[in-house]
XYZ file of C-alpha atoms in Angstrom:
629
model
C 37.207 121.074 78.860
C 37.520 119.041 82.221
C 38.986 115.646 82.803
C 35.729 113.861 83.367
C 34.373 115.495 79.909
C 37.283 114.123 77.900
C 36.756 111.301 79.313
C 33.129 110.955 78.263
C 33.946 112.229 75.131
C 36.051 108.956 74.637
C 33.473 106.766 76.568
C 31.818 105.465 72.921
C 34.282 104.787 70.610
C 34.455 101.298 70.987
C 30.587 100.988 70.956
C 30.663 101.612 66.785
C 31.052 98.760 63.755
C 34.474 99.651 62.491
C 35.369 99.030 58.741
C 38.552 97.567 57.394
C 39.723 101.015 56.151
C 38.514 102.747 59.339
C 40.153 100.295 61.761
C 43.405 99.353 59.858
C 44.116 102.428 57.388
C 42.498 105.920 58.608
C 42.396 104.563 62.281
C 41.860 107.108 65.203
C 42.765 104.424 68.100
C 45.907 105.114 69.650
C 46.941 101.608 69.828
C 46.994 100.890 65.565
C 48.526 104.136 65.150
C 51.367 103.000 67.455
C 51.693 99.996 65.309
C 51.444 101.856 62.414
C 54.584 103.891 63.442
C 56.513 100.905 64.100
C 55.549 99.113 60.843
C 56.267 102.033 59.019
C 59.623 102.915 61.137
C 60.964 99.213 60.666
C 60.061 99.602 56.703
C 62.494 102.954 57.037
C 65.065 101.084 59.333
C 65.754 98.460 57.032
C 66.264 100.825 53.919
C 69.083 103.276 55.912
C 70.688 99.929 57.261
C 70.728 98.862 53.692
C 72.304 101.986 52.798
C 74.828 101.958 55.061
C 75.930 98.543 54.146
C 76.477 99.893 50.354
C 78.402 102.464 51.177
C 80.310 100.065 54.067
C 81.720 97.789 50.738
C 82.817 101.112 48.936
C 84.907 101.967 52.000
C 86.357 98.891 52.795
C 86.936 97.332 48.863
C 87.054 100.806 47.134
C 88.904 99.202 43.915
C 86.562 96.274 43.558
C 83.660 95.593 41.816
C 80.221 94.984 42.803
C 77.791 93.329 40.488
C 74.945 93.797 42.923
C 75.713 97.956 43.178
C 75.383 97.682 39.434
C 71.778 95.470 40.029
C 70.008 97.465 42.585
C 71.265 101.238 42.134
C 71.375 101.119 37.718
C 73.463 104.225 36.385
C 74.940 105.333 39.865
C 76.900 101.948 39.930
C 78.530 101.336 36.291
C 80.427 98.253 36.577
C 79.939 97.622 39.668
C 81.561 101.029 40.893
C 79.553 103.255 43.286
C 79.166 106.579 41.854
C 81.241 109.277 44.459
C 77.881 111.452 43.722
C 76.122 108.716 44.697
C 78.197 107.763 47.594
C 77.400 111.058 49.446
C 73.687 110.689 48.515
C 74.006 107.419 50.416
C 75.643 109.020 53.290
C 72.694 111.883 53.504
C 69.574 109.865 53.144
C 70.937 107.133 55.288
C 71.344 109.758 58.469
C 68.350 111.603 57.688
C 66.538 108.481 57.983
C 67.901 106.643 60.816
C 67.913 110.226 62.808
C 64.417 111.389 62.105
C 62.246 108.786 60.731
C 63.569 105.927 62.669
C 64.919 106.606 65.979
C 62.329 109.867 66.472
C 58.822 109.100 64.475
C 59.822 105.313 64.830
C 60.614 105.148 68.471
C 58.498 108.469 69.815
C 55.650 107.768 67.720
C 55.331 104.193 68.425
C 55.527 103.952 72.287
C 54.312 107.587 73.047
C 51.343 106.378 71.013
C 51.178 102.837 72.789
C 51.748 103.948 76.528
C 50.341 107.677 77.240
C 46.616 106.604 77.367
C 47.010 103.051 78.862
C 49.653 104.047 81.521
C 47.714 107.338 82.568
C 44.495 106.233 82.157
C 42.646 107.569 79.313
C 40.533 106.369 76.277
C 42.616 107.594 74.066
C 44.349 110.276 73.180
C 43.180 114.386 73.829
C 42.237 114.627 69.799
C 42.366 111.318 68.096
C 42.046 112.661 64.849
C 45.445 114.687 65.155
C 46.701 111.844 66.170
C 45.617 109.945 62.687
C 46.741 112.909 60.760
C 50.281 112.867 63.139
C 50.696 109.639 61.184
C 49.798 110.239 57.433
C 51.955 113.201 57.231
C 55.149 110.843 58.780
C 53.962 108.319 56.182
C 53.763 111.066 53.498
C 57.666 112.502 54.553
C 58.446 109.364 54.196
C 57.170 108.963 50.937
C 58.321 111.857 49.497
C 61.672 110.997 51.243
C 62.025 107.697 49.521
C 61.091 109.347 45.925
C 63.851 111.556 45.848
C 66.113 108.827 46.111
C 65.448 107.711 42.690
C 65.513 111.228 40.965
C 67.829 111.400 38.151
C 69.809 113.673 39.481
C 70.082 112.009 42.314
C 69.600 112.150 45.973
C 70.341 115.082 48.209
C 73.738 114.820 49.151
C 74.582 117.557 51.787
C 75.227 115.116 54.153
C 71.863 114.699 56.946
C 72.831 118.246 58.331
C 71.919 119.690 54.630
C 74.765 122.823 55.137
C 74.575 125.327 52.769
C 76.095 126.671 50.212
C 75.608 122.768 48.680
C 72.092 122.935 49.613
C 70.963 126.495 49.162
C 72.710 125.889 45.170
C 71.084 123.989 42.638
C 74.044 123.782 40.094
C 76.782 123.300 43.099
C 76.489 119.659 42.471
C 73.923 117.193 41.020
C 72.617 116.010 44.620
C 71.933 119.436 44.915
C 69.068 119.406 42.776
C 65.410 118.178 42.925
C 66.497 115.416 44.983
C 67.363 118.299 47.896
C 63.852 120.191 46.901
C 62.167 116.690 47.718
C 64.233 116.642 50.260
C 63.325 120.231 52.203
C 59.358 119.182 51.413
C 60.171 115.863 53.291
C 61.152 117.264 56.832
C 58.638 119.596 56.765
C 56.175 117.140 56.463
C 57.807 115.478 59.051
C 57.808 118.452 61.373
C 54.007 119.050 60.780
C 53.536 115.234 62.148
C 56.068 115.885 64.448
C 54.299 119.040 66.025
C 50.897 117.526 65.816
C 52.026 114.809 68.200
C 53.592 116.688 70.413
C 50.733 118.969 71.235
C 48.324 115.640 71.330
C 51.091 114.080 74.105
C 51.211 116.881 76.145
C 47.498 117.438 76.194
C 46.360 113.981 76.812
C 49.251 114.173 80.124
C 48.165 117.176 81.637
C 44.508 116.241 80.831
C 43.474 113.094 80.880
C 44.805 111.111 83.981
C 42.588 108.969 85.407
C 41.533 108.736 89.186
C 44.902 108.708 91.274
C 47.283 108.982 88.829
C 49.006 112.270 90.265
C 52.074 113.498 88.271
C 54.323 111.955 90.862
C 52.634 108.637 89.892
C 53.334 108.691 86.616
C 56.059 105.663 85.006
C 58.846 107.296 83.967
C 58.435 106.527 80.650
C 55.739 109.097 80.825
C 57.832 111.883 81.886
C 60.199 110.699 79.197
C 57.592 110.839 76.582
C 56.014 114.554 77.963
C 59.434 115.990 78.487
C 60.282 114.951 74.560
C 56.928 116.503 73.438
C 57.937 119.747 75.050
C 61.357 119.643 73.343
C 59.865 118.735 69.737
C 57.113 121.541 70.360
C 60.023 124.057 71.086
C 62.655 123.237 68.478
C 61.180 122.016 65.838
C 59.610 125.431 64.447
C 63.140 126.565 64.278
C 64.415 123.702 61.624
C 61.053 124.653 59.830
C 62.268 128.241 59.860
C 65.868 127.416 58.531
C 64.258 124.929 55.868
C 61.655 127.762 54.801
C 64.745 130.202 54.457
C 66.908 127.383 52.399
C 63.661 127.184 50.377
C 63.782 130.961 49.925
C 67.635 130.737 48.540
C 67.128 127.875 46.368
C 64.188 129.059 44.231
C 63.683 133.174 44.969
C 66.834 134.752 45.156
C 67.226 135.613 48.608
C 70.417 135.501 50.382
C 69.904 134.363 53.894
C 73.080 132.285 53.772
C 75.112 132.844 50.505
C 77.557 135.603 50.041
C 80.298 136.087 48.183
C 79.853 132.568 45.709
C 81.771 131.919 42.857
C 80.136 128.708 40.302
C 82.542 127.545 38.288
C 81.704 128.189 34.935
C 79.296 130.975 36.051
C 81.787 133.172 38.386
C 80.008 135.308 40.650
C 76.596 135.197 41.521
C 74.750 138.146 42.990
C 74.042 136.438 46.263
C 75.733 139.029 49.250
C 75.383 139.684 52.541
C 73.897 136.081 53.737
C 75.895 133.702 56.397
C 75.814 129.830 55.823
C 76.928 130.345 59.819
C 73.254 131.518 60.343
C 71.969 128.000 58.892
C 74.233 126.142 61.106
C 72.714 128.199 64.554
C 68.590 127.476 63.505
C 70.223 123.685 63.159
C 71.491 122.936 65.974
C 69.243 124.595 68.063
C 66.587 122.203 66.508
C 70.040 119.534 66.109
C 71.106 118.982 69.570
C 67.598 118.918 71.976
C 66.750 116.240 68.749
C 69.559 114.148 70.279
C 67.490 114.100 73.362
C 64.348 113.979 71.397
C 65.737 110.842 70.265
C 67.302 109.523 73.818
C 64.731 110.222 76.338
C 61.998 108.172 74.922
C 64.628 105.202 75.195
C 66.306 106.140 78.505
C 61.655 106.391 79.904
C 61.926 102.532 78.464
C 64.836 101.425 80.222
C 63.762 102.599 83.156
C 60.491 100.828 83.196
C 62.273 97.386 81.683
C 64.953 97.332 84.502
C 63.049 97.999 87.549
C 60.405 95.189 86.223
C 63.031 92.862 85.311
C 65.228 93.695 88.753
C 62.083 93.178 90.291
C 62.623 96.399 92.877
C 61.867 99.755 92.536
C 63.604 102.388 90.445
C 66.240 103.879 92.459
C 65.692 107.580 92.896
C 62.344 108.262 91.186
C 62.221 111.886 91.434
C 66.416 112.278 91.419
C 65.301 110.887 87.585
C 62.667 112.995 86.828
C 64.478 116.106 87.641
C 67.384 114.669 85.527
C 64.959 114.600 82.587
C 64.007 118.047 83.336
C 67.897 119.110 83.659
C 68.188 117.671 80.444
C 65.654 118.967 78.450
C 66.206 122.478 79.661
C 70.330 122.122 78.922
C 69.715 120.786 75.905
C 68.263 124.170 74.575
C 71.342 126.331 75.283
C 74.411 123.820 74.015
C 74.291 124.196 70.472
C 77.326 125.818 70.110
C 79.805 122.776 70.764
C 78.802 121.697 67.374
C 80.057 125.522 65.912
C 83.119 125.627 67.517
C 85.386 125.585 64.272
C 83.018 128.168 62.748
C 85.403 130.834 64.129
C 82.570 131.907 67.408
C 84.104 133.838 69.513
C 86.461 132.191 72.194
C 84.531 133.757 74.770
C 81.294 132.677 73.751
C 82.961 129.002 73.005
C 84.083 129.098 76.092
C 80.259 129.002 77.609
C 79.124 126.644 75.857
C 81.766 124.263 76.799
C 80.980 124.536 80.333
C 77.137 123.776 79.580
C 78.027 121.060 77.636
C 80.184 119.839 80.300
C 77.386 120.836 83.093
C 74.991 118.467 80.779
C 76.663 115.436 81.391
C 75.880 115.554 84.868
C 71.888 114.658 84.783
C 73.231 112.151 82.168
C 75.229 110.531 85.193
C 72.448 110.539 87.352
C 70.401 108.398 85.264
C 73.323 106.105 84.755
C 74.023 105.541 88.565
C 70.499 105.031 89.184
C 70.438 102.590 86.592
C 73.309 100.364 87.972
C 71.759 100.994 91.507
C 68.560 99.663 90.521
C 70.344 96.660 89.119
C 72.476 96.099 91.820
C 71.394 93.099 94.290
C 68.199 93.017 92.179
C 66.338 89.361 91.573
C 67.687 89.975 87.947
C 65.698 88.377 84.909
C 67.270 88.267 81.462
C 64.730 88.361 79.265
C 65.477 90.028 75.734
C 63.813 93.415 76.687
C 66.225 93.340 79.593
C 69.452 92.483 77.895
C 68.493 95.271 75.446
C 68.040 97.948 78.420
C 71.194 96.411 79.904
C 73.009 97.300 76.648
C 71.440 100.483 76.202
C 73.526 101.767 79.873
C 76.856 100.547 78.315
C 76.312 102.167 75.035
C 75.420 105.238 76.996
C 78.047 105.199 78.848
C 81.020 104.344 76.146
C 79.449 107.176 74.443
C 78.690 109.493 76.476
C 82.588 109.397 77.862
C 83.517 110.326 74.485
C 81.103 113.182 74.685
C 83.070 115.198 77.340
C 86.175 115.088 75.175
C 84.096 116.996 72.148
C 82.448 118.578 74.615
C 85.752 120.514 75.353
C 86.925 122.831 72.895
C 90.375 122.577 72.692
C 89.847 118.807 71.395
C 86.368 119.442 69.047
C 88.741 121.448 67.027
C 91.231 118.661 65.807
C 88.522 115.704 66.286
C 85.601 117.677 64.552
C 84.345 115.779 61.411
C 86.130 113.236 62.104
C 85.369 109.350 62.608
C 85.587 110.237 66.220
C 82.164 111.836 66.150
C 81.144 109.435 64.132
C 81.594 106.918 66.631
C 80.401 109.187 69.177
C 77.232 109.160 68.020
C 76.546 106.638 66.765
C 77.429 104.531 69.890
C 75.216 107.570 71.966
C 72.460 108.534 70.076
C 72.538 105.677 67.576
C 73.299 102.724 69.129
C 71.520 103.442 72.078
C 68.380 104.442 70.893
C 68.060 101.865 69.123
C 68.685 99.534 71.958
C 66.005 101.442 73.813
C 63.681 100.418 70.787
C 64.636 97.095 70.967
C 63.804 96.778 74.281
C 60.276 98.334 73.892
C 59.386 95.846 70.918
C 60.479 92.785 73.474
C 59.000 94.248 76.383
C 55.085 95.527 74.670
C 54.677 93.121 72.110
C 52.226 90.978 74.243
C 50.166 94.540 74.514
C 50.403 95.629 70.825
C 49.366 91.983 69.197
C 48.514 89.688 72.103
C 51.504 87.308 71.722
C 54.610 86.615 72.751
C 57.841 86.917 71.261
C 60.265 84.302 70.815
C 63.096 84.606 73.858
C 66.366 82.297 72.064
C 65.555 84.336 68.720
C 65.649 87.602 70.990
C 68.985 86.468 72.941
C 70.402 85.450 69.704
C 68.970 88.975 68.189
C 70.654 90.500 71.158
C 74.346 89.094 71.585
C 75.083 89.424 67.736
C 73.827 92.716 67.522
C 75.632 93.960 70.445
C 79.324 92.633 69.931
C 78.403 93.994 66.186
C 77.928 97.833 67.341
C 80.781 97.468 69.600
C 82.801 96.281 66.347
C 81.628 98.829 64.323
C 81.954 101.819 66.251
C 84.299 101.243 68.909
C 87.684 101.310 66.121
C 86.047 104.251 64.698
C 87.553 106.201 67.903
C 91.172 105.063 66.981
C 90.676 106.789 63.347
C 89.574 109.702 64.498
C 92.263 110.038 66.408
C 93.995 109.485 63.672
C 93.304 112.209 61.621
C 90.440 109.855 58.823
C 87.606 112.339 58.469
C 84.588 111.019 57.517
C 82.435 111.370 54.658
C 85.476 110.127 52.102
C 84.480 108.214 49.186
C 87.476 106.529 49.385
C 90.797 106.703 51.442
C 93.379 104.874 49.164
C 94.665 107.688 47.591
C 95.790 109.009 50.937
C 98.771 106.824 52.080
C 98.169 108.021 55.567
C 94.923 106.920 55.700
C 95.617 103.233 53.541
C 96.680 101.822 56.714
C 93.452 101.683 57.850
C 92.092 99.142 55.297
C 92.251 96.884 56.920
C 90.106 98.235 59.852
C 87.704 99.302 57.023
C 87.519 95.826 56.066
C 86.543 94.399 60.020
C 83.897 96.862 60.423
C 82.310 96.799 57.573
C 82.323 92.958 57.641
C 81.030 93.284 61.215
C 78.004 95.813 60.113
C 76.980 93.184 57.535
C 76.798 90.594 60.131
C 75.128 93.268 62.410
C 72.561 93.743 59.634
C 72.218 90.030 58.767
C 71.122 89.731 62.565
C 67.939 92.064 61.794
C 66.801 89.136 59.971
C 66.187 87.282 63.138
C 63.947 89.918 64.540
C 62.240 90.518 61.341
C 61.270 86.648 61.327
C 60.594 86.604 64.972
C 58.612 90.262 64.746
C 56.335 89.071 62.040
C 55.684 85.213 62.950
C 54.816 86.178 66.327
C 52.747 88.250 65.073
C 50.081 85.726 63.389
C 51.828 82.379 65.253
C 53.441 83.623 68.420
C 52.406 82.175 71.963
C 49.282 84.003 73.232
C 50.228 86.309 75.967
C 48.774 86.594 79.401
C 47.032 89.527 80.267
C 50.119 90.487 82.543
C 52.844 88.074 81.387
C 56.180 90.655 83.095
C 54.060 90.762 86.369
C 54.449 94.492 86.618
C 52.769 97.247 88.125
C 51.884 100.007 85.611
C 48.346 100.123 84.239
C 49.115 99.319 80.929
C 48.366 95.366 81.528
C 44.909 96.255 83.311
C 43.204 96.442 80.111
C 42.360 93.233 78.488
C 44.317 91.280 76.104
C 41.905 91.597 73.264
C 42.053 95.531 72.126
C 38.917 97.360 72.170
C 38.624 101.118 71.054
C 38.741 102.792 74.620
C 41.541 100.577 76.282
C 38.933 99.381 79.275
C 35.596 97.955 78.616
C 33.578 99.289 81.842
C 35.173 102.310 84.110
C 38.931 103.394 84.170
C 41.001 101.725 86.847
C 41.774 104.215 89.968
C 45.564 104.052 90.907
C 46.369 103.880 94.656
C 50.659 104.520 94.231
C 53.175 104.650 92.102
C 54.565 101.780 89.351
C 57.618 100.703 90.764
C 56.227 98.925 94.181
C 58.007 95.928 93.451
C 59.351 92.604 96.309
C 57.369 94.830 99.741
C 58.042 93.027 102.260
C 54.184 92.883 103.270
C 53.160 91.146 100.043
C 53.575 86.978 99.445
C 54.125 88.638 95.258
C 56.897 90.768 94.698
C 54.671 93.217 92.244
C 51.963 95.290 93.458
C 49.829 96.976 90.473
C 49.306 100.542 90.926
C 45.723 99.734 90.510
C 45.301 97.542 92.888
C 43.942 98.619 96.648
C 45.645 97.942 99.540
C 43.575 95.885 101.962
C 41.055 98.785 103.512
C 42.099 101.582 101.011
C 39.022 103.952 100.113
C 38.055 102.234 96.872
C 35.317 105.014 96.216
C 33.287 103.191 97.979
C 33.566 105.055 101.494
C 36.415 102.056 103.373
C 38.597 104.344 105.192
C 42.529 104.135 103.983
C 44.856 102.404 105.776
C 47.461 103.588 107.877
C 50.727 102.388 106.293
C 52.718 99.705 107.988
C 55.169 100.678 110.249
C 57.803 99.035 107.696
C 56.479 101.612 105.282
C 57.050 104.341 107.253
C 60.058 104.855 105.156
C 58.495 104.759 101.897
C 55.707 107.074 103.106
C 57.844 109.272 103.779
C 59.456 109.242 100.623
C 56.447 109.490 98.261
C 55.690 112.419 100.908
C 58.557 114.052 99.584
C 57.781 113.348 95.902
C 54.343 114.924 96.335
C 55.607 118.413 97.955
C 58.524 118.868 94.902
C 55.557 117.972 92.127
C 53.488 119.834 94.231
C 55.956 122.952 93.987
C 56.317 121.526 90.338
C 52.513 121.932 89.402
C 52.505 125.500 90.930
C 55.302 126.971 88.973
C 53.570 125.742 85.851
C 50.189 125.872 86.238
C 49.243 122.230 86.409
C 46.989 120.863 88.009
């Protein structure tokens, strides 16, 4: 089908009577699904920070009692005493859902959902209907997801990676149980919303760009979101594969990854010739483009928040686009550095060191044209900003640490310790979250039409950033240390004891972290209904997002499409009395479709000209190699 046709296709959905069901439950525009993401992916955000709290007291009071365990978790917290079963259940769930039902579905799903159409220039997106259905089967993972926390055997408790043999055995232990089959149904429900948005993003990129809007014109947060599709659409058939095959081993006697298994109680079982090793590859060839899957979205959003706020244009637009593309195609062949205990080869280890290593350096890129970009910019703080701003040092405290488990020699002694656990957390975690953050801040005048509060987002900000830092940032020292993670307690260990104390700081710094949430829940929800109204473009930027009108419609534009004349990041030319210059906006004698002849560019343009000459031969080459048009 052409552009123009899916186009027309879209041309009369806002022309119908919507019901209340149709508009606000089973809706097909692009715009309530993104909120409905985001609703949804706060809801899920607020449960795994909860968790992690619980399991925070445990670790830093391990001998005291808690009359509230005993209140909200029953027979799992007798006298106040968090159940070690229990405790590892904690641990799982809370990964699993900050990792795929927060910081992907949550993040992904809400801005991919907002921003594709209105900053490409469509109606909607390619099938709206996928796009619905995208949603209800996130909302029924998460369902399912939240269920299986209360079965009474309890929750799975593999830890978020779900390693077998504890997961492939139902009697191994009792989060091993229906909690993991509930579990296993879970992500792949989550992978079949996960898939059907991915082919809707990609489609409605390639498809459905309005006049102008050549790939080279594109916000980065565009190539962010596409480039993430094409990851999701790649790996996450392989996780589906591995759960399928976990599925197989739990309930029909196969052996895809037990061998050799002695119950005890039972003694042998008949299981041979499977390889829990096997489990671990399909993983983390789904496990480490997800930490990408996660990132890139965020690391799109920063780029469009700081070259707004800087007020000039994103340093090294395609340098950062091919960065993306480094990425996502690295990402696919570093799996190993999470396998390098499992006794691979040295060899083999040895080559996936030096891709891991290789990997870091489109990660640079991005960070150097980040500080570039902010360097003798006409900086303005708002809350999205400060969020972006935090976002670069979180990715770059992280990412440091990322080069020393990057390098085998060190993964060895630091693996499963708290020094990956502040790794990423601080990388993928902390950051992505940021990114979120920033989003929320930066789009809330286009989701609801109102502003959000700016001292509730500073104070949101400045406590929730020394908080992280708090939190993860000693973490490093007890890795190095020796403290793995995943203890239910470490008092016992007199070694280990002398990090109470440290326990104690950042667990009482995660509750304040978490108490901070409570600011931007009040200030996300009152501005919702009470918040300032927004202008139509209150950050006075350039991408076509804030050409549509304030109140939403069903087809983003109520007559034709806006054409776009360059790219989004035109900001403070020296031509212009305004230092923004929308992409949809002609310059004075540019063929508007109406036959006025384009105008030569200014001979202080020259340079520019050039440049965006340059962009349009490498997409050029770009579109060839694939196909595109």
């Amino acid at each position: 089908m052409s552009t123009a046709a899916l186009h027309a296709e879209h041309e009369g959905h806002h022309h119908h009577k919507e019901s209340f069901i149709s508009k606000y439950v089973f809706s097909m525009d692009h715009k309530m699904i993104s909120k409905q993401f985001l609703i949804t992916g706060i809801i899920m955000g607020i449960i795994g920070m909860g968790m992690s709290l619980l399991f925070r007291l445990q670790l830093a009071w391990p001998d005291e009692q808690f009359g509230i365990l005993e209140m909200l978790l029953g027979k799992w917290a007798v006298d106040g005493k968090l159940d070690p079963n229990f405790y590892m259940g904690l641990v799982t769930i809370h990964g699993t859902i900050m990792v795929f039902y927060v910081l992907t579905a949550g993040l992904s799903g809400t801005f991919s959902n907002l921003l594709i159409p209105l900053q490409v220039g469509a109606r909607d997106m390619a099938s709206p209907f996928l796009n619905m259905l995208s949603y209800w089967f996130f909302f029924l993972s998460s369902v399912v997801l939240l269920v299986s926390v209360g079965v009474e055997t309890g929750p799975a408790s593999a830890g978020w990676t779900v390693y077998p043999p504890l997961s492939a055995l139902e009697k191994a232990m009792p989060g091993s149980g229906l909690g993991m089959t509930l579990w296993l149904v879970a992500i792949v429900l989550f992978i079949v919303s996960a898939l059907l948005g991915g082919i809707n993003y990609i489609s409605t990129v390639l498809n459905m760009r309005t006049k102008g809007m050549s790939m080279n014109r594109m916000p980065l947060t565009i190539w962010a979101f596409f480039f993430t599709a094409v990851l999701g659409l790649l790996s996450f058939p392989v996780l589906l594969g591995a759960g399928l095959f976990l599925i197989f081993d739990r309930s029909f006697g196969t052996s895809f990854y037990l061998s050799d298994i002695y119950l005890e109680g039972v003694g042998a079982l008949e299981n041979i010739g499977g390889s829990p090793v096997l489990y671990q590859h399909l993983f983390w060839f789904l496990g480490h483009p997800e930490v990408y899957i996660i990132l890139m979205p965020a690391l799109g959003i920063t780029s469009e928040v700081i070259s707004t706020n800087a007020r000039k244009p994103i340093f090294g637009y395609t340098a950062m686009v091919i960065s993306l593309m480094g990425i996502s195609f690295l990402s696919f062949i570093v799996w190993g550095h999470h396998m390098f205990i499992t006794g691979m080869n040295p060899f083999l280890g040895s080559v996936f060191m030096i891709l891991t290593l290789i990997i870091a350096v489109p990660s640079a890129v991005k960070v150097f044209n980040y500080l570039t970009t902010l360097w003798k910019g006409n900086l303005r703080f708002t809350p999205a900003m400060l969020f972006s701003i935090g976002l670069v040092s979180f990715f770059i405290s992280g990412g440091v640490t990322g080069i020393w488990l990057g390098n085998a020699a060190i993964d060895i002694q630091l693996h499963d310790s708290y020094f990956v656990v502040a790794h990423f957390h601080l990388v993928m975690g902390s950051s992505a979250i940021f990114g979120m953050f920033a989003g929320i801040y930066h789009w809330f005048p286009r989701m609801y039409g109102r502003m959000l509060n700016n001292v509730l987002g500073y104070f949101h900000f400045w406590i929730t950033f020394i908080c992280a830092y708090l939190v993860f940032f000693p973490m490093h020292f007890m890795g190095l240390a020796g403290v793995p993670r995943r203890y239910y307690m470490f008092t016992l260990v007199k070694d280990f004891d002398v990090w109470m104390d440290v326990n104690k700081l950042i667990t009482i710094a995660a509750i304040i972290g978490g108490a901070a949430q409570l600011l931007f829940l009040y200030n996300f929800f009152y501005s919702i209904f009470r918040g300032k109204k927004s202008e139509q473009n209150p950050w006075q930027s350039n991408s076509l997002e804030w050409s549509a009108p304030v109140k939403h419609i069903h087809g983003n534009w109520p007559g034709e499409i806006p054409t776009v004349y360059r790219g989004p990041y035109e900001y403070s030319r020296p031509d212009r009395e305004e230092d923004f210059f929308p992409q949809y906006i002609p310059d004075e004698g540019q063929e508007t479709g109406t036959g006025a002849p384009s105008k030569t560019p200014a001979p202080e343009h020259k340079e520019v000209a050039e440049e965006n000459a340059g962009h349009s031969v490498f997409f050029a080459a770009i579109r060839r190699v694939f196909g595109l048009s």
